[in-house]
């Protein structure tokens, strides 16, 4: 049997325990309010894009409120875009003037954020874009805003990419030496060659050297997998993996990142917002496959998390308050334990409990195969009310080979109330017998 803990090591332990984090995409694109890629999508020059730099003035920014909303939602870590592809820096970088300090914001926006989240015992993650659509030595690739501008492309001959790489190393050094312990770094991303443009990957980023520097500065840091060298965390984006994510056939530590509505940056007119129920199910589904969920907010240009996002965070928090036991410290169920229809299992190997999440509420009974003789006690998690159960077939009252109440020898039947408990996704906590899955 697969040991559910075998993919972990000491460094990733907090991460696979915590399971749920907040991603924050915040930058000049928040003012455009129509996707964080707008500079590239609309083929804008830096001069055209400057209207945002000149007006970035988040007067309502209060990171204490952000941290509070995330913590109340049950999130345990956060990842902030210190610099996104547009190149704008939220911190006081000494290597460029393209920072919040030199915009109307007039201050380092990163430091108070890091302080606010740490105060709530949340771990710190820094996102840093490898792409940079502002740096003069960043060469044109298939994602660049000016890829169809022949004059700009031609000037690539005069660009010295090494200078950009030095800048990237230097900025990372600033982030990892100036802001206390950084638990995680999310580097984004490597570009395959396309449309006649060269790609950018581990050779261009000098990934190995980069990783060595990062680990030297912050030995306990976790890195994602987008530098094209093996990272600690594999990061599927905006899709639900169908099983435990594998690399080279081996299950890995993974984290899916998702948005509320499609884009990462604040998008005023987007209508595709996911419901609280759907988001909770996405979290459960990820944990049931051994993964984490990093859920994104795109604060406004004035510095607020808008009401649609807040409402969802609150809804998730309402569920997490009573059900976080089925998330923290949990992972996929032991091999061979198959969830019934419309259900997901998570499993806490330390407390030896299994959690049955019911995505739709069935009538009266729920049958779980593979668990007969292994459960000591069962209860609903929202109110700790006992759930009665019957284990195995009733041999004495059965005709040979027939089933009793739909049960066979291997099945446990849980008797549930007709009325669905008042929880977005009800959970039954199953206390396993010692050694049930040793
Ligand atoms: C993508 C996008 C980006 C977003 C990121 C989050 O790579 O370029 O806008 O920040 O995914 O994972």
GROMACS .gro file of C-alpha atoms and ligand atoms in nm:
model
  450
    1UNK     CA    1   0.000   0.000   0.000
    2UNK     CA    2   0.115   0.355  -0.073
    3UNK     CA    3   0.223   0.539   0.236
    4UNK     CA    4   0.036   0.870   0.211
    5UNK     CA    5   0.322   1.050   0.382
    6UNK     CA    6   0.600   0.925   0.162
    7UNK     CA    7   0.595   1.227  -0.068
    8UNK     CA    8   0.667   1.460   0.215
    9UNK     CA    9   0.987   1.560   0.373
   10UNK     CA   10   1.062   1.784   0.665
   11UNK     CA   11   1.062   2.100   0.457
   12UNK     CA   12   0.727   2.040   0.293
   13UNK     CA   13   0.556   1.922   0.611
   14UNK     CA   14   0.391   2.254   0.697
   15UNK     CA   15   0.276   2.290   0.339
   16UNK     CA   16   0.105   1.953   0.307
   17UNK     CA   17  -0.047   2.005   0.648
   18UNK     CA   18  -0.191   2.350   0.581
   19UNK     CA   19  -0.350   2.270   0.243
   20UNK     CA   20  -0.518   2.604   0.182
   21UNK     CA   21  -0.364   2.938   0.086
   22UNK     CA   22  -0.447   3.279  -0.057
   23UNK     CA   23  -0.294   3.395  -0.383
   24UNK     CA   24  -0.295   3.773  -0.435
   25UNK     CA   25  -0.247   3.937  -0.774
   26UNK     CA   26  -0.207   4.307  -0.726
   27UNK     CA   27  -0.033   4.558  -0.947
   28UNK     CA   28  -0.088   4.835  -1.201
   29UNK     CA   29  -0.321   4.610  -1.402
   30UNK     CA   30  -0.571   4.642  -1.116
   31UNK     CA   31  -0.649   4.988  -1.256
   32UNK     CA   32  -0.712   4.856  -1.608
   33UNK     CA   33  -0.949   4.616  -1.429
   34UNK     CA   34  -0.965   4.386  -1.731
   35UNK     CA   35  -0.703   4.113  -1.678
   36UNK     CA   36  -0.345   4.119  -1.556
   37UNK     CA   37  -0.223   4.045  -1.908
   38UNK     CA   38  -0.383   4.355  -2.061
   39UNK     CA   39  -0.051   4.508  -2.159
   40UNK     CA   40   0.025   4.203  -2.372
   41UNK     CA   41  -0.331   4.135  -2.488
   42UNK     CA   42  -0.369   4.493  -2.610
   43UNK     CA   43  -0.011   4.517  -2.742
   44UNK     CA   44   0.057   4.826  -2.532
   45UNK     CA   45   0.386   5.013  -2.521
   46UNK     CA   46   0.534   5.106  -2.187
   47UNK     CA   47   0.447   5.471  -2.257
   48UNK     CA   48   0.081   5.378  -2.308
   49UNK     CA   49   0.084   5.163  -1.995
   50UNK     CA   50   0.234   5.447  -1.794
   51UNK     CA   51  -0.111   5.594  -1.729
   52UNK     CA   52  -0.153   5.325  -1.463
   53UNK     CA   53   0.185   5.384  -1.302
   54UNK     CA   54   0.101   5.754  -1.273
   55UNK     CA   55  -0.228   5.680  -1.100
   56UNK     CA   56  -0.161   5.383  -0.876
   57UNK     CA   57  -0.280   5.521  -0.545
   58UNK     CA   58  -0.429   5.251  -0.320
   59UNK     CA   59  -0.564   5.484  -0.055
   60UNK     CA   60  -0.788   5.220   0.103
   61UNK     CA   61  -0.514   4.958   0.132
   62UNK     CA   62  -0.526   4.791   0.473
   63UNK     CA   63  -0.340   4.460   0.471
   64UNK     CA   64  -0.475   4.384   0.819
   65UNK     CA   65  -0.818   4.344   0.659
   66UNK     CA   66  -0.679   4.120   0.387
   67UNK     CA   67  -0.503   3.897   0.637
   68UNK     CA   68  -0.812   3.883   0.854
   69UNK     CA   69  -1.035   3.780   0.563
   70UNK     CA   70  -0.791   3.508   0.459
   71UNK     CA   71  -0.741   3.377   0.809
   72UNK     CA   72  -1.117   3.368   0.874
   73UNK     CA   73  -1.156   3.168   0.553
   74UNK     CA   74  -0.924   2.906   0.701
   75UNK     CA   75  -0.625   2.990   0.484
   76UNK     CA   76  -0.285   2.923   0.636
   77UNK     CA   77  -0.045   3.090   0.394
   78UNK     CA   78  -0.044   3.359   0.129
   79UNK     CA   79   0.143   3.423  -0.195
   80UNK     CA   80   0.172   3.780  -0.320
   81UNK     CA   81   0.280   3.899  -0.664
   82UNK     CA   82   0.580   4.111  -0.566
   83UNK     CA   83   0.627   4.171  -0.940
   84UNK     CA   84   0.403   4.040  -1.216
   85UNK     CA   85   0.480   4.022  -1.590
   86UNK     CA   86   0.425   4.398  -1.623
   87UNK     CA   87   0.746   4.449  -1.421
   88UNK     CA   88   0.601   4.679  -1.153
   89UNK     CA   89   0.738   4.610  -0.803
   90UNK     CA   90   0.529   4.635  -0.487
   91UNK     CA   91   0.839   4.660  -0.271
   92UNK     CA   92   1.109   4.921  -0.239
   93UNK     CA   93   1.352   4.771  -0.490
   94UNK     CA   94   1.675   4.964  -0.519
   95UNK     CA   95   1.737   4.822  -0.866
   96UNK     CA   96   1.462   5.012  -1.047
   97UNK     CA   97   1.235   5.313  -1.010
   98UNK     CA   98   0.942   5.112  -1.134
   99UNK     CA   99   0.813   5.050  -0.782
  100UNK     CA  100   0.522   5.143  -0.558
  101UNK     CA  101   0.750   5.386  -0.378
  102UNK     CA  102   0.788   5.596  -0.695
  103UNK     CA  103   0.419   5.574  -0.787
  104UNK     CA  104   0.152   5.786  -0.613
  105UNK     CA  105   0.133   5.504  -0.353
  106UNK     CA  106   0.463   5.646  -0.230
  107UNK     CA  107   0.552   5.356  -0.003
  108UNK     CA  108   0.663   4.995   0.019
  109UNK     CA  109   0.338   4.799  -0.001
  110UNK     CA  110   0.493   4.459   0.064
  111UNK     CA  111   0.629   4.510   0.412
  112UNK     CA  112   0.300   4.589   0.592
  113UNK     CA  113   0.139   4.298   0.408
  114UNK     CA  114   0.399   4.048   0.519
  115UNK     CA  115   0.369   4.181   0.875
  116UNK     CA  116  -0.010   4.156   0.876
  117UNK     CA  117  -0.020   3.795   0.757
  118UNK     CA  118   0.262   3.684   0.986
  119UNK     CA  119   0.077   3.834   1.279
  120UNK     CA  120  -0.198   3.584   1.208
  121UNK     CA  121   0.050   3.298   1.192
  122UNK     CA  122   0.021   3.264   0.821
  123UNK     CA  123   0.321   3.156   0.615
  124UNK     CA  124   0.472   3.396   0.362
  125UNK     CA  125   0.493   3.320  -0.009
  126UNK     CA  126   0.640   3.554  -0.268
  127UNK     CA  127   0.547   3.532  -0.634
  128UNK     CA  128   0.807   3.676  -0.871
  129UNK     CA  129   0.753   3.693  -1.245
  130UNK     CA  130   1.041   3.571  -1.459
  131UNK     CA  131   0.879   3.754  -1.749
  132UNK     CA  132   0.927   4.129  -1.744
  133UNK     CA  133   0.757   4.357  -1.996
  134UNK     CA  134   0.920   4.669  -1.862
  135UNK     CA  135   1.291   4.597  -1.825
  136UNK     CA  136   1.488   4.740  -2.122
  137UNK     CA  137   1.706   4.430  -2.159
  138UNK     CA  138   1.423   4.180  -2.154
  139UNK     CA  139   1.413   4.032  -2.505
  140UNK     CA  140   1.097   3.984  -2.708
  141UNK     CA  141   0.923   3.646  -2.690
  142UNK     CA  142   0.584   3.513  -2.795
  143UNK     CA  143   0.419   3.658  -2.482
  144UNK     CA  144   0.570   4.005  -2.507
  145UNK     CA  145   0.330   4.300  -2.561
  146UNK     CA  146   0.538   4.431  -2.854
  147UNK     CA  147   0.598   4.101  -3.033
  148UNK     CA  148   0.426   4.232  -3.347
  149UNK     CA  149   0.611   4.562  -3.349
  150UNK     CA  150   0.898   4.503  -3.598
  151UNK     CA  151   1.097   4.803  -3.486
  152UNK     CA  152   1.087   4.697  -3.123
  153UNK     CA  153   1.168   4.337  -3.210
  154UNK     CA  154   1.463   4.450  -3.418
  155UNK     CA  155   1.613   4.631  -3.121
  156UNK     CA  156   1.660   4.293  -2.955
  157UNK     CA  157   2.006   4.301  -3.112
  158UNK     CA  158   2.103   4.573  -2.867
  159UNK     CA  159   1.941   4.414  -2.560
  160UNK     CA  160   2.169   4.237  -2.319
  161UNK     CA  161   1.962   3.966  -2.162
  162UNK     CA  162   2.236   3.893  -1.908
  163UNK     CA  163   2.169   4.233  -1.757
  164UNK     CA  164   1.807   4.131  -1.706
  165UNK     CA  165   1.913   3.803  -1.547
  166UNK     CA  166   2.141   3.994  -1.310
  167UNK     CA  167   1.846   4.218  -1.223
  168UNK     CA  168   1.627   3.915  -1.157
  169UNK     CA  169   1.892   3.764  -0.930
  170UNK     CA  170   1.943   4.098  -0.757
  171UNK     CA  171   1.574   4.156  -0.695
  172UNK     CA  172   1.529   3.806  -0.562
  173UNK     CA  173   1.821   3.868  -0.328
  174UNK     CA  174   1.647   4.185  -0.203
  175UNK     CA  175   1.325   3.995  -0.140
  176UNK     CA  176   1.496   3.711   0.039
  177UNK     CA  177   1.717   3.926   0.258
  178UNK     CA  178   1.491   4.220   0.340
  179UNK     CA  179   1.159   4.068   0.444
  180UNK     CA  180   1.230   3.807   0.709
  181UNK     CA  181   1.174   3.435   0.663
  182UNK     CA  182   1.012   3.356   0.330
  183UNK     CA  183   0.847   3.016   0.331
  184UNK     CA  184   0.772   2.980  -0.035
  185UNK     CA  185   0.863   3.133  -0.367
  186UNK     CA  186   0.644   3.107  -0.677
  187UNK     CA  187   0.847   3.178  -0.993
  188UNK     CA  188   0.643   3.234  -1.308
  189UNK     CA  189   0.712   3.099  -1.579
  190UNK     CA  190   0.909   2.929  -1.861
  191UNK     CA  191   0.811   2.990  -2.222
  192UNK     CA  192   0.844   2.732  -2.499
  193UNK     CA  193   0.965   2.852  -2.841
  194UNK     CA  194   0.671   2.954  -3.061
  195UNK     CA  195   0.589   3.154  -3.375
  196UNK     CA  196   0.957   3.190  -3.460
  197UNK     CA  197   1.045   3.337  -3.119
  198UNK     CA  198   1.302   3.167  -2.901
  199UNK     CA  199   1.170   3.028  -2.573
  200UNK     CA  200   1.293   3.110  -2.226
  201UNK     CA  201   1.367   2.828  -1.986
  202UNK     CA  202   1.627   2.697  -1.749
  203UNK     CA  203   1.922   2.807  -1.964
  204UNK     CA  204   1.795   3.161  -2.012
  205UNK     CA  205   1.693   3.203  -1.646
  206UNK     CA  206   2.008   3.025  -1.532
  207UNK     CA  207   1.777   2.828  -1.313
  208UNK     CA  208   2.028   2.606  -1.140
  209UNK     CA  209   2.241   2.895  -1.029
  210UNK     CA  210   1.926   3.081  -0.930
  211UNK     CA  211   1.798   2.795  -0.716
  212UNK     CA  212   2.137   2.764  -0.546
  213UNK     CA  213   2.128   3.131  -0.455
  214UNK     CA  214   1.772   3.107  -0.324
  215UNK     CA  215   1.848   2.804  -0.109
  216UNK     CA  216   2.161   2.965   0.024
  217UNK     CA  217   1.965   3.273   0.132
  218UNK     CA  218   1.664   3.085   0.270
  219UNK     CA  219   1.751   2.717   0.326
  220UNK     CA  220   1.398   2.615   0.426
  221UNK     CA  221   1.216   2.782   0.139
  222UNK     CA  222   0.988   2.584  -0.092
  223UNK     CA  223   1.007   2.649  -0.466
  224UNK     CA  224   0.756   2.578  -0.738
  225UNK     CA  225   0.827   2.399  -1.062
  226UNK     CA  226   0.818   2.671  -1.326
  227UNK     CA  227   1.191   2.733  -1.357
  228UNK     CA  228   1.230   2.407  -1.550
  229UNK     CA  229   1.439   2.255  -1.275
  230UNK     CA  230   1.290   2.025  -1.016
  231UNK     CA  231   1.103   2.229  -0.758
  232UNK     CA  232   0.937   2.125  -0.435
  233UNK     CA  233   0.584   2.194  -0.554
  234UNK     CA  234   0.411   2.109  -0.882
  235UNK     CA  235   0.155   2.375  -0.971
  236UNK     CA  236  -0.136   2.279  -1.198
  237UNK     CA  237  -0.323   2.595  -1.291
  238UNK     CA  238  -0.699   2.643  -1.329
  239UNK     CA  239  -0.792   2.278  -1.374
  240UNK     CA  240  -0.880   1.996  -1.136
  241UNK     CA  241  -0.634   1.705  -1.165
  242UNK     CA  242  -0.815   1.374  -1.202
  243UNK     CA  243  -0.584   1.196  -0.959
  244UNK     CA  244  -0.280   1.256  -0.739
  245UNK     CA  245  -0.044   1.457  -0.960
  246UNK     CA  246   0.255   1.258  -1.080
  247UNK     CA  247   0.584   1.362  -1.235
  248UNK     CA  248   0.776   1.089  -1.413
  249UNK     CA  249   0.521   0.840  -1.278
  250UNK     CA  250   0.580   0.937  -0.915
  251UNK     CA  251   0.327   1.117  -0.695
  252UNK     CA  252   0.452   1.462  -0.594
  253UNK     CA  253   0.369   1.748  -0.359
  254UNK     CA  254   0.124   1.959  -0.558
  255UNK     CA  255  -0.086   2.270  -0.534
  256UNK     CA  256  -0.359   2.375  -0.775
  257UNK     CA  257  -0.404   2.749  -0.815
  258UNK     CA  258  -0.745   2.884  -0.902
  259UNK     CA  259  -0.926   3.211  -0.946
  260UNK     CA  260  -1.271   3.314  -0.834
  261UNK     CA  261  -1.368   3.428  -1.180
  262UNK     CA  262  -1.107   3.346  -1.447
  263UNK     CA  263  -0.856   3.629  -1.441
  264UNK     CA  264  -0.600   3.674  -1.163
  265UNK     CA  265  -0.591   4.052  -1.149
  266UNK     CA  266  -0.901   4.255  -1.056
  267UNK     CA  267  -1.150   4.232  -1.343
  268UNK     CA  268  -1.449   4.454  -1.289
  269UNK     CA  269  -1.685   4.314  -1.551
  270UNK     CA  270  -1.615   3.943  -1.526
  271UNK     CA  271  -1.933   3.745  -1.464
  272UNK     CA  272  -1.797   3.392  -1.430
  273UNK     CA  273  -1.765   3.392  -1.051
  274UNK     CA  274  -1.759   3.049  -0.889
  275UNK     CA  275  -2.005   2.980  -0.608
  276UNK     CA  276  -1.904   2.918  -0.247
  277UNK     CA  277  -2.022   2.557  -0.282
  278UNK     CA  278  -1.809   2.500  -0.588
  279UNK     CA  279  -1.502   2.650  -0.424
  280UNK     CA  280  -1.542   2.434  -0.114
  281UNK     CA  281  -1.574   2.127  -0.334
  282UNK     CA  282  -1.259   2.226  -0.520
  283UNK     CA  283  -1.069   2.247  -0.192
  284UNK     CA  284  -1.198   1.908  -0.078
  285UNK     CA  285  -1.131   1.747  -0.414
  286UNK     CA  286  -0.772   1.873  -0.411
  287UNK     CA  287  -0.703   1.739  -0.062
  288UNK     CA  288  -0.871   1.407  -0.151
  289UNK     CA  289  -0.606   1.371  -0.422
  290UNK     CA  290  -0.319   1.469  -0.195
  291UNK     CA  291  -0.295   1.834  -0.305
  292UNK     CA  292  -0.331   2.193  -0.186
  293UNK     CA  293  -0.552   2.475  -0.309
  294UNK     CA  294  -0.418   2.826  -0.363
  295UNK     CA  295  -0.718   3.050  -0.422
  296UNK     CA  296  -0.667   3.390  -0.576
  297UNK     CA  297  -0.800   3.737  -0.506
  298UNK     CA  298  -0.734   4.040  -0.723
  299UNK     CA  299  -0.767   4.349  -0.501
  300UNK     CA  300  -0.880   4.676  -0.659
  301UNK     CA  301  -0.660   4.971  -0.746
  302UNK     CA  302  -0.779   5.139  -0.427
  303UNK     CA  303  -0.647   4.850  -0.227
  304UNK     CA  304  -0.958   4.659  -0.131
  305UNK     CA  305  -1.064   4.299  -0.177
  306UNK     CA  306  -1.396   4.354  -0.350
  307UNK     CA  307  -1.726   4.240  -0.206
  308UNK     CA  308  -1.771   3.943  -0.440
  309UNK     CA  309  -1.445   3.793  -0.321
  310UNK     CA  310  -1.512   3.880   0.043
  311UNK     CA  311  -1.851   3.713   0.028
  312UNK     CA  312  -1.693   3.393  -0.100
  313UNK     CA  313  -1.413   3.399   0.154
  314UNK     CA  314  -1.673   3.437   0.426
  315UNK     CA  315  -1.877   3.147   0.290
  316UNK     CA  316  -1.574   2.922   0.279
  317UNK     CA  317  -1.484   3.032   0.633
  318UNK     CA  318  -1.829   2.940   0.756
  319UNK     CA  319  -1.770   2.584   0.633
  320UNK     CA  320  -1.406   2.570   0.744
  321UNK     CA  321  -1.496   2.674   1.098
  322UNK     CA  322  -1.666   2.338   1.155
  323UNK     CA  323  -1.492   2.122   0.897
  324UNK     CA  324  -1.127   2.219   0.887
  325UNK     CA  325  -1.042   1.891   1.060
  326UNK     CA  326  -1.112   1.719   0.730
  327UNK     CA  327  -0.865   1.950   0.552
  328UNK     CA  328  -0.565   2.029   0.775
  329UNK     CA  329  -0.322   1.742   0.808
  330UNK     CA  330  -0.529   1.538   0.563
  331UNK     CA  331  -0.445   1.367   0.241
  332UNK     CA  332  -0.583   1.101   0.006
  333UNK     CA  333  -0.748   0.795   0.159
  334UNK     CA  334  -0.534   0.481   0.186
  335UNK     CA  335  -0.518   0.286  -0.137
  336UNK     CA  336  -0.816   0.062  -0.196
  337UNK     CA  337  -1.062   0.282  -0.007
  338UNK     CA  338  -1.299   0.402  -0.275
  339UNK     CA  339  -1.537   0.690  -0.214
  340UNK     CA  340  -1.908   0.622  -0.283
  341UNK     CA  341  -2.080   0.808  -0.569
  342UNK     CA  342  -2.076   1.188  -0.531
  343UNK     CA  343  -1.839   1.164  -0.236
  344UNK     CA  344  -1.474   1.239  -0.160
  345UNK     CA  345  -1.259   1.090   0.113
  346UNK     CA  346  -0.980   1.266   0.294
  347UNK     CA  347  -0.769   1.095   0.556
  348UNK     CA  348  -0.566   1.208   0.852
  349UNK     CA  349  -0.299   0.943   0.905
  350UNK     CA  350  -0.192   1.091   1.239
  351UNK     CA  351  -0.534   1.085   1.405
  352UNK     CA  352  -0.637   0.777   1.206
  353UNK     CA  353  -0.964   0.930   1.089
  354UNK     CA  354  -1.130   0.921   0.752
  355UNK     CA  355  -1.357   1.200   0.632
  356UNK     CA  356  -1.645   1.130   0.402
  357UNK     CA  357  -1.755   1.444   0.215
  358UNK     CA  358  -2.096   1.425   0.052
  359UNK     CA  359  -2.122   1.645  -0.257
  360UNK     CA  360  -2.486   1.547  -0.294
  361UNK     CA  361  -2.700   1.422  -0.008
  362UNK     CA  362  -2.839   1.072  -0.059
  363UNK     CA  363  -3.155   0.930   0.092
  364UNK     CA  364  -3.125   0.758   0.429
  365UNK     CA  365  -2.817   0.542   0.381
  366UNK     CA  366  -2.473   0.564   0.241
  367UNK     CA  367  -2.279   0.250   0.159
  368UNK     CA  368  -1.904   0.244   0.184
  369UNK     CA  369  -1.722  -0.061   0.062
  370UNK     CA  370  -1.383  -0.177   0.184
  371UNK     CA  371  -1.428  -0.055   0.540
  372UNK     CA  372  -1.623  -0.327   0.720
  373UNK     CA  373  -1.470  -0.408   1.056
  374UNK     CA  374  -1.241  -0.109   1.043
  375UNK     CA  375  -1.456   0.171   1.186
  376UNK     CA  376  -1.488   0.231   1.557
  377UNK     CA  377  -1.725   0.528   1.562
  378UNK     CA  378  -1.888   0.771   1.319
  379UNK     CA  379  -2.026   1.122   1.357
  380UNK     CA  380  -2.135   1.419   1.155
  381UNK     CA  381  -1.858   1.673   1.173
  382UNK     CA  382  -2.072   1.989   1.182
  383UNK     CA  383  -2.240   1.902   1.515
  384UNK     CA  384  -2.065   1.587   1.639
  385UNK     CA  385  -2.392   1.394   1.627
  386UNK     CA  386  -2.351   1.018   1.618
  387UNK     CA  387  -2.408   0.836   1.293
  388UNK     CA  388  -2.524   0.480   1.338
  389UNK     CA  389  -2.375   0.216   1.117
  390UNK     CA  390  -2.404  -0.144   1.018
  391UNK     CA  391  -2.097  -0.330   0.911
  392UNK     CA  392  -2.076  -0.636   0.687
  393UNK     CA  393  -2.352  -0.861   0.553
  394UNK     CA  394  -2.619  -1.006   0.779
  395UNK     CA  395  -2.536  -1.366   0.699
  396UNK     CA  396  -2.803  -1.522   0.920
  397UNK     CA  397  -3.099  -1.347   0.758
  398UNK     CA  398  -2.980  -1.383   0.402
  399UNK     CA  399  -3.050  -1.629   0.137
  400UNK     CA  400  -2.722  -1.763   0.006
  401UNK     CA  401  -2.544  -1.504  -0.204
  402UNK     CA  402  -2.811  -1.238  -0.162
  403UNK     CA  403  -2.748  -0.893  -0.019
  404UNK     CA  404  -2.903  -0.753   0.291
  405UNK     CA  405  -3.001  -0.386   0.265
  406UNK     CA  406  -2.763  -0.354  -0.026
  407UNK     CA  407  -2.468  -0.464   0.184
  408UNK     CA  408  -2.207  -0.724   0.117
  409UNK     CA  409  -1.949  -0.856   0.359
  410UNK     CA  410  -1.713  -0.570   0.294
  411UNK     CA  411  -1.960  -0.282   0.321
  412UNK     CA  412  -2.040  -0.038   0.596
  413UNK     CA  413  -2.382   0.126   0.581
  414UNK     CA  414  -2.414   0.463   0.750
  415UNK     CA  415  -2.763   0.578   0.848
  416UNK     CA  416  -2.796   0.945   0.778
  417UNK     CA  417  -3.079   1.188   0.853
  418UNK     CA  418  -3.328   1.250   0.575
  419UNK     CA  419  -3.269   1.621   0.599
  420UNK     CA  420  -2.931   1.742   0.481
  421UNK     CA  421  -2.740   1.914   0.765
  422UNK     CA  422  -2.698   2.286   0.726
  423UNK     CA  423  -2.349   2.273   0.572
  424UNK     CA  424  -2.242   2.342   0.213
  425UNK     CA  425  -2.080   1.999   0.207
  426UNK     CA  426  -2.167   1.773   0.501
  427UNK     CA  427  -1.887   1.552   0.632
  428UNK     CA  428  -1.895   1.227   0.828
  429UNK     CA  429  -1.595   1.171   1.047
  430UNK     CA  430  -1.500   0.805   1.070
  431UNK     CA  431  -1.282   0.704   1.365
  432UNK     CA  432  -1.084   0.405   1.246
  433UNK     CA  433  -0.977   0.117   1.463
  434UNK     CA  434  -0.610   0.129   1.559
  435UNK     CA  435  -0.405  -0.028   1.284
  436UNK     CA  436  -0.699  -0.031   1.040
  437UNK     CA  437  -0.461   0.076   0.764
  438UNK     CA  438  -0.124   0.006   0.919
  439LIG     C1  439   0.001   3.228  -1.539
  439LIG     C2  440  -0.027   3.369  -1.580
  439LIG     C3  441  -0.046   3.460  -1.471
  439LIG     C4  442  -0.073   3.410  -1.334
  439LIG     C5  443  -0.020   3.273  -1.307
  439LIG     C6  444  -0.071   3.210  -1.181
  439LIG     O1  445   0.127   3.184  -1.560
  439LIG     O2  446   0.071   3.418  -1.665
  439LIG     O3  447  -0.111   3.574  -1.505
  439LIG     O4  448  -0.006   3.492  -1.249
  439LIG     O5  449  -0.038   3.191  -1.410
  439LIG     O6  450  -0.030   3.078  -1.167
   0.00000   0.00000   0.00000
